Amino acid sequence: MANIKEIARMAGVSVTTVSRVLNNHPYVSKDKRDAVLQTIEQLDYTRNMNAVHLITGRTGAVAVILPYIHAFYFSIIMNGLAHEALLSQYRLILCQSNYLEEEEIKVLEMLRHKEIDGVVIVSTALKPEIIEEYTAYGPIITCQDSGERRYSSVYIEHYAAFKQGLEYLTGKGYRSIGYCEGRRNGSSAVIRQTAYREFIAEHQLAFEEEWMIYDCTTEEDGAAAALSLLKMSQRPEAMIITGDHVAAGLIIEARRSGLSIPGDLAVMGFDNQPIGRLLQITTMDNHLYEMGAAAFRIIHEQIHSERPEPVYRKLDYRIIERSTV
Amino acid sequence: MANIKEIARMAGVSVTTVSRVLNNHPYVSKDKRDAVLQTIEQLDYTRNMNAVHLITGRTGAVAVILPYIHAFYFSIIMNGLAHEALLSQYRLILCQSNYLEEEEIKVLEMLRHKEIDGVVIVSTALKPEIIEEYTAYGPIITCQDSGERRYSSVYIEHYAAFKQGLEYLTGKGYRSIGYCEGRRNGSSAVIRQTAYREFIAEHQLAFEEEWMIYDCTTEEDGAAAALSLLKMSQRPEAMIITGDHVAAGLIIEARRSGLSIPGDLAVMGFDNQPIGRLLQITTMDNHLYEMGAAAFRIIHEQIHSERPEPVYRKLDYRIIERSTV
DNA sequence: TTGTAAGCGTTATCAT
DNA sequence: ATGATAACGCTTACAA
């Protein structure tokens, strides 16, 4: 395959001139530029970008770490990231980690190996200390609140958002509230559970340990939760459920079993996913798209600044009132 | 940041020896190897992979082109790809194209620029001729049947599969069948519509133009389809719907409106997605996961062979009988 | 406006 | 078993 030297020789110019044409530098006469362009066309030449990356020290690529691409929560954030990356002519390299530290480390190692210019961590199993180590090799941003670390973050205050959701339910008069939690190891799940238990205690609400249902991540988990709810001697008046798709599964199964919603059971979802609109689920909009977009904008800026300072951006949230509460 | 030269100097060996240690070559004495290893540790050294890519002419990365990551159809294929890529220690670069030719070309250009070793095209808006041009720069495989071209393919016979679905419905006694089609431009949609219309004609089934519903890609589209079905003066006895999530939307909305399924309306889905199991939707399993896995295995083999020949692999399919037909 | 030559950080070749 | 040295294909001082 042709290289820059060959183009230079055939066009009767130096490699520098060819490089200038390639990079749209000024100070190239029209004659030479045309000659170069024509030769390039003729030989079907393109640059070997590996050589460019080597000499420039940049790759124009950013990696994104997330556990599952097929989870709505993450795909919405991903859309935000992708949109901004496109605007900046950047490439996104996706890493579906399944929360495997090993996979996540691999991506951070890519940063170290100079294969990418930065890393966006949407959700991780990694300890903040580990991430912090890698900031030495390039900019990193997380979509989780990890305190004011040496890397940036765009995040939702899960604690406050969850409490607001609970307040909304008690405001509607519900005095016993169950909770379908998402992935047990998920960083947000831990926070939300704390918010939940504290809220229950503060407001002296009724509570049974079986109202706390763990590891609900799919429609089927929601359906299973509905079934176990039905078998309880004491059932909560309301359920708060992270993920509208899980809420959807619960609602469908509960209705199939003859429960009226919100009459017999109120359901509040989280994350404002498309299925939620279909089933008219009352939910919490976490602005996930904007989260992705902001994350990319920040890391892009950091890639291009000399000594970037970490940025901490807190996103807001709001309840979407529909008809399941 | 430290480079190989520095390591060599500090360890008191040549760069060649360092390189040998780095690549686990034989013929390095234990003494020197240990010295090198220790220096590497000490300086926190890693290779600049751009230099490696440049000299070796390989990158260990394969790009995947698909229109939408959040569509179940594609995410299942993606899972198959990802699993195999992991086994082969390959990196996957994801391109969400939205069926924009421009975006897809960008990826093919990466192949030309030597930034990736191969391309897996899951679904594309590109003409086969264009893809064929790029085979000059490296192996390409599609997950669509495009005839026996200069690039490989793993594909489902959408025509035959769709007809089998229709036969299943007529076998159950339904004599009027409507069809919710997926994305209008989707390559499979075109094929399936042909199969549909031909089947209707061959079997002299009842048919109204309004039973053919276009561009159904989401749960909400399915719900909307249910609503328009309800308004028809003549309603089909059965619906065949590409995508179980679309079928789910239709079923939920239809039942909400008092329709019994399959009593008043039989529904057959396609693609065997998780939601289909929850709602007990009778569907067609297209082996999408296996499709992704096979695609990667083939391209991986081609990357490592001198003069690769195109491979054409046809996948089978089967009906999963549940309770909506 | 143009060209020469020195890198970038590796691996490959070919000695010894 | 080890090491010079030449690639790989490009950008960028620096000189003219």
mmCIF file of C-alpha atoms in Angstrom, chain A residues 34-301:
data_model
loop_
_atom_site.group_PDB
_atom_site.id
_atom_site.type_symbol
_atom_site.label_atom_id
_atom_site.label_comp_id
_atom_site.label_asym_id
_atom_site.label_seq_id
_atom_site.Cartn_x
_atom_site.Cartn_y
_atom_site.Cartn_z
ATOM 1 C CA ASP A 34 -3.128 19.858 -6.948
ATOM 2 C CA ALA A 35 -0.276 17.593 -7.965
ATOM 3 C CA VAL A 36 -0.310 15.939 -4.554
ATOM 4 C CA LEU A 37 -4.088 15.611 -4.473
ATOM 5 C CA GLN A 38 -4.086 14.033 -7.889
ATOM 6 C CA THR A 39 -1.417 11.525 -6.977
ATOM 7 C CA ILE A 40 -3.276 10.642 -3.803
ATOM 8 C CA GLU A 41 -6.396 10.001 -5.814
ATOM 9 C CA GLN A 42 -4.505 8.022 -8.384
ATOM 10 C CA LEU A 43 -2.841 5.687 -5.922
ATOM 11 C CA ASP A 44 -5.900 5.421 -3.663
ATOM 12 C CA TYR A 45 -3.736 6.599 -0.816
ATOM 13 C CA THR A 46 -4.725 7.076 2.817
ATOM 14 C CA ARG A 47 -2.651 7.729 5.856
ATOM 15 C CA ASN A 48 -1.717 4.959 8.197
ATOM 16 C CA MET A 49 -3.309 6.402 11.292
ATOM 17 C CA ASN A 50 -1.120 4.334 13.584
ATOM 18 C CA ALA A 51 1.831 6.376 12.442
ATOM 19 C CA VAL A 52 -0.143 9.564 13.019
ATOM 20 C CA HIS A 53 -1.164 8.435 16.486
ATOM 21 C CA LEU A 54 2.400 7.532 17.293
ATOM 22 C CA ILE A 55 3.860 10.864 16.346
ATOM 23 C CA THR A 56 1.047 13.087 17.572
ATOM 24 C CA GLY A 57 0.438 11.210 20.802
ATOM 25 C CA ARG A 58 -3.325 11.375 20.261
ATOM 26 C CA THR A 59 -5.855 8.937 18.832
ATOM 27 C CA GLY A 60 -9.170 10.792 18.640
ATOM 28 C CA ALA A 61 -10.856 8.004 20.557
ATOM 29 C CA VAL A 62 -12.509 7.853 23.969
ATOM 30 C CA ALA A 63 -13.533 4.639 25.692
ATOM 31 C CA VAL A 64 -16.822 4.160 27.519
ATOM 32 C CA ILE A 65 -17.119 1.635 30.328
ATOM 33 C CA LEU A 66 -20.566 0.341 31.189
ATOM 34 C CA PRO A 67 -21.810 -2.987 32.501
ATOM 35 C CA TYR A 68 -24.530 -3.793 29.934
ATOM 36 C CA ILE A 69 -25.345 -2.102 26.713
ATOM 37 C CA HIS A 70 -28.792 -3.657 26.579
ATOM 38 C CA ALA A 71 -29.956 -2.098 29.826
ATOM 39 C CA PHE A 72 -32.067 0.933 29.106
ATOM 40 C CA TYR A 73 -30.473 2.974 31.817
ATOM 41 C CA PHE A 74 -27.104 2.710 30.144
ATOM 42 C CA SER A 75 -28.197 2.913 26.560
ATOM 43 C CA ILE A 76 -29.814 6.280 27.233
ATOM 44 C CA ILE A 77 -26.604 7.641 28.696
ATOM 45 C CA MET A 78 -24.746 6.117 25.772
ATOM 46 C CA ASN A 79 -26.951 7.996 23.329
ATOM 47 C CA GLY A 80 -26.005 11.253 25.001
ATOM 48 C CA LEU A 81 -22.340 10.370 24.815
ATOM 49 C CA ALA A 82 -22.565 9.284 21.198
ATOM 50 C CA HIS A 83 -24.293 12.436 20.122
ATOM 51 C CA GLU A 84 -21.626 14.666 21.585
ATOM 52 C CA ALA A 85 -18.782 12.494 20.343
ATOM 53 C CA LEU A 86 -20.141 12.826 16.842
ATOM 54 C CA LEU A 87 -20.204 16.599 17.131
ATOM 55 C CA SER A 88 -16.571 16.609 18.205
ATOM 56 C CA GLN A 89 -15.481 14.154 15.530
ATOM 57 C CA TYR A 90 -14.435 11.746 18.219
ATOM 58 C CA ARG A 91 -14.710 8.009 18.163
ATOM 59 C CA LEU A 92 -16.234 6.092 21.057
ATOM 60 C CA ILE A 93 -14.927 2.696 22.021
ATOM 61 C CA LEU A 94 -17.466 0.755 23.981
ATOM 62 C CA CYS A 95 -16.558 -1.640 26.744
ATOM 63 C CA GLN A 96 -19.346 -3.823 28.107
ATOM 64 C CA SER A 97 -17.779 -4.827 31.376
ATOM 65 C CA ASN A 98 -20.489 -6.901 33.097
ATOM 66 C CA TYR A 99 -19.056 -5.223 36.181
ATOM 67 C CA LEU A 100 -15.952 -7.350 35.794
ATOM 68 C CA GLU A 101 -13.058 -5.414 37.216
ATOM 69 C CA GLU A 102 -10.709 -7.204 34.907
ATOM 70 C CA GLU A 103 -12.523 -5.864 31.847
ATOM 71 C CA GLU A 104 -12.612 -2.381 33.220
ATOM 72 C CA ILE A 105 -8.944 -2.418 34.038
ATOM 73 C CA LYS A 106 -8.258 -3.450 30.456
ATOM 74 C CA VAL A 107 -9.786 -0.231 29.249
ATOM 75 C CA LEU A 108 -7.837 1.842 31.719
ATOM 76 C CA GLU A 109 -4.762 0.031 30.492
ATOM 77 C CA MET A 110 -5.617 1.175 26.989
ATOM 78 C CA LEU A 111 -5.393 4.704 28.254
ATOM 79 C CA ARG A 112 -2.014 3.894 29.668
ATOM 80 C CA HIS A 113 -0.975 2.335 26.375
ATOM 81 C CA LYS A 114 -2.025 5.495 24.552
ATOM 82 C CA GLU A 115 -4.625 3.713 22.489
ATOM 83 C CA ILE A 116 -7.292 6.163 23.624
ATOM 84 C CA ASP A 117 -7.317 9.772 24.773
ATOM 85 C CA GLY A 118 -9.704 9.433 27.687
ATOM 86 C CA VAL A 119 -12.186 7.208 29.524
ATOM 87 C CA VAL A 120 -15.822 7.713 30.454
ATOM 88 C CA ILE A 121 -16.882 5.376 33.243
ATOM 89 C CA VAL A 122 -20.657 5.140 33.305
ATOM 90 C CA SER A 123 -20.811 2.575 36.060
ATOM 91 C CA THR A 124 -18.054 0.572 37.604
ATOM 92 C CA ALA A 125 -17.088 -2.093 40.060
ATOM 93 C CA LEU A 126 -13.724 -0.433 40.520
ATOM 94 C CA LYS A 127 -12.632 1.236 43.711
ATOM 95 C CA PRO A 128 -12.099 4.975 43.379
ATOM 96 C CA GLU A 129 -8.463 4.531 44.406
ATOM 97 C CA ILE A 130 -7.810 2.385 41.352
ATOM 98 C CA ILE A 131 -9.386 4.899 39.010
ATOM 99 C CA GLU A 132 -7.405 7.634 40.645
ATOM 100 C CA GLU A 133 -4.164 5.815 39.850
ATOM 101 C CA TYR A 134 -4.964 5.878 36.173
ATOM 102 C CA THR A 135 -5.543 9.614 36.058
ATOM 103 C CA ALA A 136 -1.790 9.812 35.610
ATOM 104 C CA TYR A 137 -2.239 8.511 32.073
ATOM 105 C CA GLY A 138 -5.083 10.709 30.848
ATOM 106 C CA PRO A 139 -8.452 12.238 31.688
ATOM 107 C CA ILE A 140 -11.144 10.045 33.243
ATOM 108 C CA ILE A 141 -14.721 10.934 34.099
ATOM 109 C CA THR A 142 -17.329 8.903 35.958
ATOM 110 C CA CYS A 143 -21.114 9.126 35.879
ATOM 111 C CA GLN A 144 -21.271 8.364 39.570
ATOM 112 C CA ASP A 145 -20.741 10.545 42.564
ATOM 113 C CA SER A 146 -17.484 9.399 44.072
ATOM 114 C CA GLY A 147 -16.739 12.426 46.158
ATOM 115 C CA GLU A 148 -14.284 15.020 44.995
ATOM 116 C CA ARG A 149 -11.587 12.776 43.624
ATOM 117 C CA ARG A 150 -8.732 13.389 41.230
ATOM 118 C CA TYR A 151 -11.037 12.579 38.335
ATOM 119 C CA SER A 152 -14.157 14.326 37.120
ATOM 120 C CA SER A 153 -17.746 13.222 37.541
ATOM 121 C CA VAL A 154 -21.247 13.997 36.336
ATOM 122 C CA TYR A 155 -23.729 12.517 38.689
ATOM 123 C CA ILE A 156 -27.209 12.282 40.085
ATOM 124 C CA GLU A 157 -27.741 12.578 43.797
ATOM 125 C CA HIS A 158 -29.317 9.192 44.153
ATOM 126 C CA TYR A 159 -29.845 9.634 47.843
ATOM 127 C CA ALA A 160 -31.816 12.850 47.521
ATOM 128 C CA ALA A 161 -33.663 11.718 44.396
ATOM 129 C CA PHE A 162 -34.747 8.511 46.053
ATOM 130 C CA LYS A 163 -35.925 10.288 49.161
ATOM 131 C CA GLN A 164 -37.880 12.696 47.031
ATOM 132 C CA GLY A 165 -39.554 9.734 45.373
ATOM 133 C CA LEU A 166 -40.446 8.338 48.788
ATOM 134 C CA GLU A 167 -41.715 11.705 49.938
ATOM 135 C CA TYR A 168 -43.907 11.857 46.902
ATOM 136 C CA LEU A 169 -45.446 8.536 47.893
ATOM 137 C CA THR A 170 -46.012 9.488 51.530
ATOM 138 C CA GLY A 171 -47.407 12.794 50.286
ATOM 139 C CA LYS A 172 -50.000 10.766 48.449
ATOM 140 C CA GLY A 173 -50.897 9.100 51.703
ATOM 141 C CA TYR A 174 -49.120 5.760 51.404
ATOM 142 C CA ARG A 175 -47.834 4.569 54.757
ATOM 143 C CA SER A 176 -46.223 1.280 53.791
ATOM 144 C CA ILE A 177 -43.760 1.214 50.925
ATOM 145 C CA GLY A 178 -41.824 -1.692 49.474
ATOM 146 C CA TYR A 179 -38.725 -1.421 47.307
ATOM 147 C CA CYS A 180 -37.481 -3.375 44.299
ATOM 148 C CA GLU A 181 -33.797 -2.675 44.180
ATOM 149 C CA GLY A 182 -31.598 -2.992 41.109
ATOM 150 C CA ARG A 183 -28.318 -4.826 40.864
ATOM 151 C CA ARG A 184 -27.103 -5.511 44.361
ATOM 152 C CA ASN A 185 -23.538 -4.450 43.639
ATOM 153 C CA GLY A 186 -24.550 -1.364 41.717
ATOM 154 C CA SER A 187 -23.153 1.698 43.386
ATOM 155 C CA SER A 188 -26.475 3.487 43.237
ATOM 156 C CA ALA A 189 -28.333 0.553 44.784
ATOM 157 C CA VAL A 190 -26.301 0.848 47.949
ATOM 158 C CA ILE A 191 -27.061 4.528 48.256
ATOM 159 C CA ARG A 192 -30.726 4.099 47.535
ATOM 160 C CA GLN A 193 -31.116 1.362 50.051
ATOM 161 C CA THR A 194 -29.633 3.599 52.689
ATOM 162 C CA ALA A 195 -32.033 6.359 51.688
ATOM 163 C CA TYR A 196 -34.890 3.889 51.834
ATOM 164 C CA ARG A 197 -34.131 2.489 55.262
ATOM 165 C CA GLU A 198 -33.438 5.889 56.726
ATOM 166 C CA PHE A 199 -36.639 7.281 55.304
ATOM 167 C CA ILE A 200 -38.690 4.423 56.709
ATOM 168 C CA ALA A 201 -37.146 4.974 60.133
ATOM 169 C CA GLU A 202 -37.487 8.762 60.083
ATOM 170 C CA HIS A 203 -41.112 8.641 59.111
ATOM 171 C CA GLN A 204 -41.904 5.626 61.261
ATOM 172 C CA LEU A 205 -43.484 3.837 58.352
ATOM 173 C CA ALA A 206 -44.621 0.263 58.465
ATOM 174 C CA PHE A 207 -41.977 -2.130 57.255
ATOM 175 C CA GLU A 208 -41.513 -5.840 56.670
ATOM 176 C CA GLU A 209 -38.156 -7.202 55.588
ATOM 177 C CA GLU A 210 -39.827 -9.083 52.755
ATOM 178 C CA TRP A 211 -40.917 -5.761 51.203
ATOM 179 C CA MET A 212 -37.313 -5.185 50.293
ATOM 180 C CA ILE A 213 -36.730 -7.149 47.074
ATOM 181 C CA TYR A 214 -33.200 -7.452 45.767
ATOM 182 C CA ASP A 215 -31.529 -7.766 42.401
ATOM 183 C CA CYS A 216 -34.392 -6.758 40.165
ATOM 184 C CA THR A 217 -32.994 -5.884 36.772
ATOM 185 C CA THR A 218 -35.385 -7.293 34.189
ATOM 186 C CA GLU A 219 -39.062 -7.327 33.339
ATOM 187 C CA GLU A 220 -39.156 -10.883 34.586
ATOM 188 C CA ASP A 221 -37.676 -9.911 37.912
ATOM 189 C CA GLY A 222 -40.484 -7.391 38.187
ATOM 190 C CA ALA A 223 -43.032 -10.062 37.383
ATOM 191 C CA ALA A 224 -41.521 -12.366 39.984
ATOM 192 C CA ALA A 225 -41.671 -9.564 42.526
ATOM 193 C CA ALA A 226 -45.383 -9.156 41.802
ATOM 194 C CA LEU A 227 -45.909 -12.836 42.480
ATOM 195 C CA SER A 228 -44.092 -12.751 45.794
ATOM 196 C CA LEU A 229 -46.016 -9.634 46.761
ATOM 197 C CA LEU A 230 -49.236 -11.522 46.202
ATOM 198 C CA LYS A 231 -48.188 -14.266 48.554
ATOM 199 C CA MET A 232 -47.451 -11.926 51.436
ATOM 200 C CA SER A 233 -49.778 -11.815 54.407
ATOM 201 C CA GLN A 234 -49.050 -8.121 54.788
ATOM 202 C CA ARG A 235 -48.582 -6.317 51.493
ATOM 203 C CA PRO A 236 -47.261 -2.736 51.198
ATOM 204 C CA GLU A 237 -49.574 -0.106 49.755
ATOM 205 C CA ALA A 238 -46.925 1.117 47.383
ATOM 206 C CA MET A 239 -43.766 -0.071 45.650
ATOM 207 C CA ILE A 240 -40.857 2.049 44.588
ATOM 208 C CA ILE A 241 -38.922 0.358 41.809
ATOM 209 C CA THR A 242 -35.652 1.359 40.213
ATOM 210 C CA GLY A 243 -36.036 0.944 36.462
ATOM 211 C CA ASP A 244 -39.306 1.446 34.630
ATOM 212 C CA HIS A 245 -38.887 -1.852 32.802
ATOM 213 C CA VAL A 246 -38.839 -3.701 36.112
ATOM 214 C CA ALA A 247 -41.873 -1.712 37.212
ATOM 215 C CA ALA A 248 -43.537 -2.690 33.937
ATOM 216 C CA GLY A 249 -42.980 -6.379 34.600
ATOM 217 C CA LEU A 250 -44.402 -6.014 38.078
ATOM 218 C CA ILE A 251 -47.426 -4.065 36.876
ATOM 219 C CA ILE A 252 -48.257 -6.477 34.075
ATOM 220 C CA GLU A 253 -48.030 -9.491 36.348
ATOM 221 C CA ALA A 254 -49.893 -7.810 39.199
ATOM 222 C CA ARG A 255 -52.758 -6.790 36.920
ATOM 223 C CA ARG A 256 -52.889 -10.224 35.420
ATOM 224 C CA SER A 257 -53.416 -11.526 38.935
ATOM 225 C CA GLY A 258 -56.295 -9.172 39.424
ATOM 226 C CA LEU A 259 -54.627 -6.402 41.353
ATOM 227 C CA SER A 260 -55.692 -2.875 40.509
ATOM 228 C CA ILE A 261 -52.939 -0.322 40.134
ATOM 229 C CA PRO A 262 -52.784 2.109 41.821
ATOM 230 C CA GLY A 263 -55.912 1.037 43.666
ATOM 231 C CA ASP A 264 -54.544 -2.067 45.370
ATOM 232 C CA LEU A 265 -50.910 -1.188 44.855
ATOM 233 C CA ALA A 266 -49.224 2.045 43.845
ATOM 234 C CA VAL A 267 -46.073 1.754 41.749
ATOM 235 C CA MET A 268 -43.410 4.364 41.282
ATOM 236 C CA GLY A 269 -40.695 3.732 38.730
ATOM 237 C CA PHE A 270 -37.306 5.286 38.218
ATOM 238 C CA ASP A 271 -35.330 6.405 35.162
ATOM 239 C CA ASN A 272 -38.156 7.434 32.839
ATOM 240 C CA GLN A 273 -37.759 4.772 30.181
ATOM 241 C CA PRO A 274 -39.947 4.428 27.069
ATOM 242 C CA ILE A 275 -41.931 1.495 28.455
ATOM 243 C CA GLY A 276 -42.930 3.738 31.328
ATOM 244 C CA ARG A 277 -44.790 6.039 28.995
ATOM 245 C CA LEU A 278 -46.604 3.140 27.410
ATOM 246 C CA LEU A 279 -47.859 1.836 30.727
ATOM 247 C CA GLN A 280 -48.331 5.311 32.164
ATOM 248 C CA ILE A 281 -45.960 4.623 35.010
ATOM 249 C CA THR A 282 -45.313 7.450 37.420
ATOM 250 C CA THR A 283 -41.564 7.771 37.476
ATOM 251 C CA MET A 284 -38.496 9.840 38.257
ATOM 252 C CA ASP A 285 -36.720 11.441 35.320
ATOM 253 C CA ASN A 286 -32.994 11.363 35.993
ATOM 254 C CA HIS A 287 -31.899 13.200 32.850
ATOM 255 C CA LEU A 288 -29.755 10.340 31.737
ATOM 256 C CA TYR A 289 -29.296 11.560 28.182
ATOM 257 C CA GLU A 290 -27.970 14.863 29.431
ATOM 258 C CA MET A 291 -25.676 12.948 31.749
ATOM 259 C CA GLY A 292 -23.977 11.246 28.823
ATOM 260 C CA ALA A 293 -23.773 14.430 26.823
ATOM 261 C CA ALA A 294 -22.238 16.376 29.682
ATOM 262 C CA ALA A 295 -19.744 13.621 30.421
ATOM 263 C CA PHE A 296 -18.434 13.717 26.906
ATOM 264 C CA ARG A 297 -18.240 17.484 26.758
ATOM 265 C CA ILE A 298 -16.196 17.554 29.932
ATOM 266 C CA ILE A 299 -13.734 14.870 28.942
ATOM 267 C CA HIS A 300 -13.316 16.387 25.508
ATOM 268 C CA GLU A 301 -12.376 19.658 27.072
#
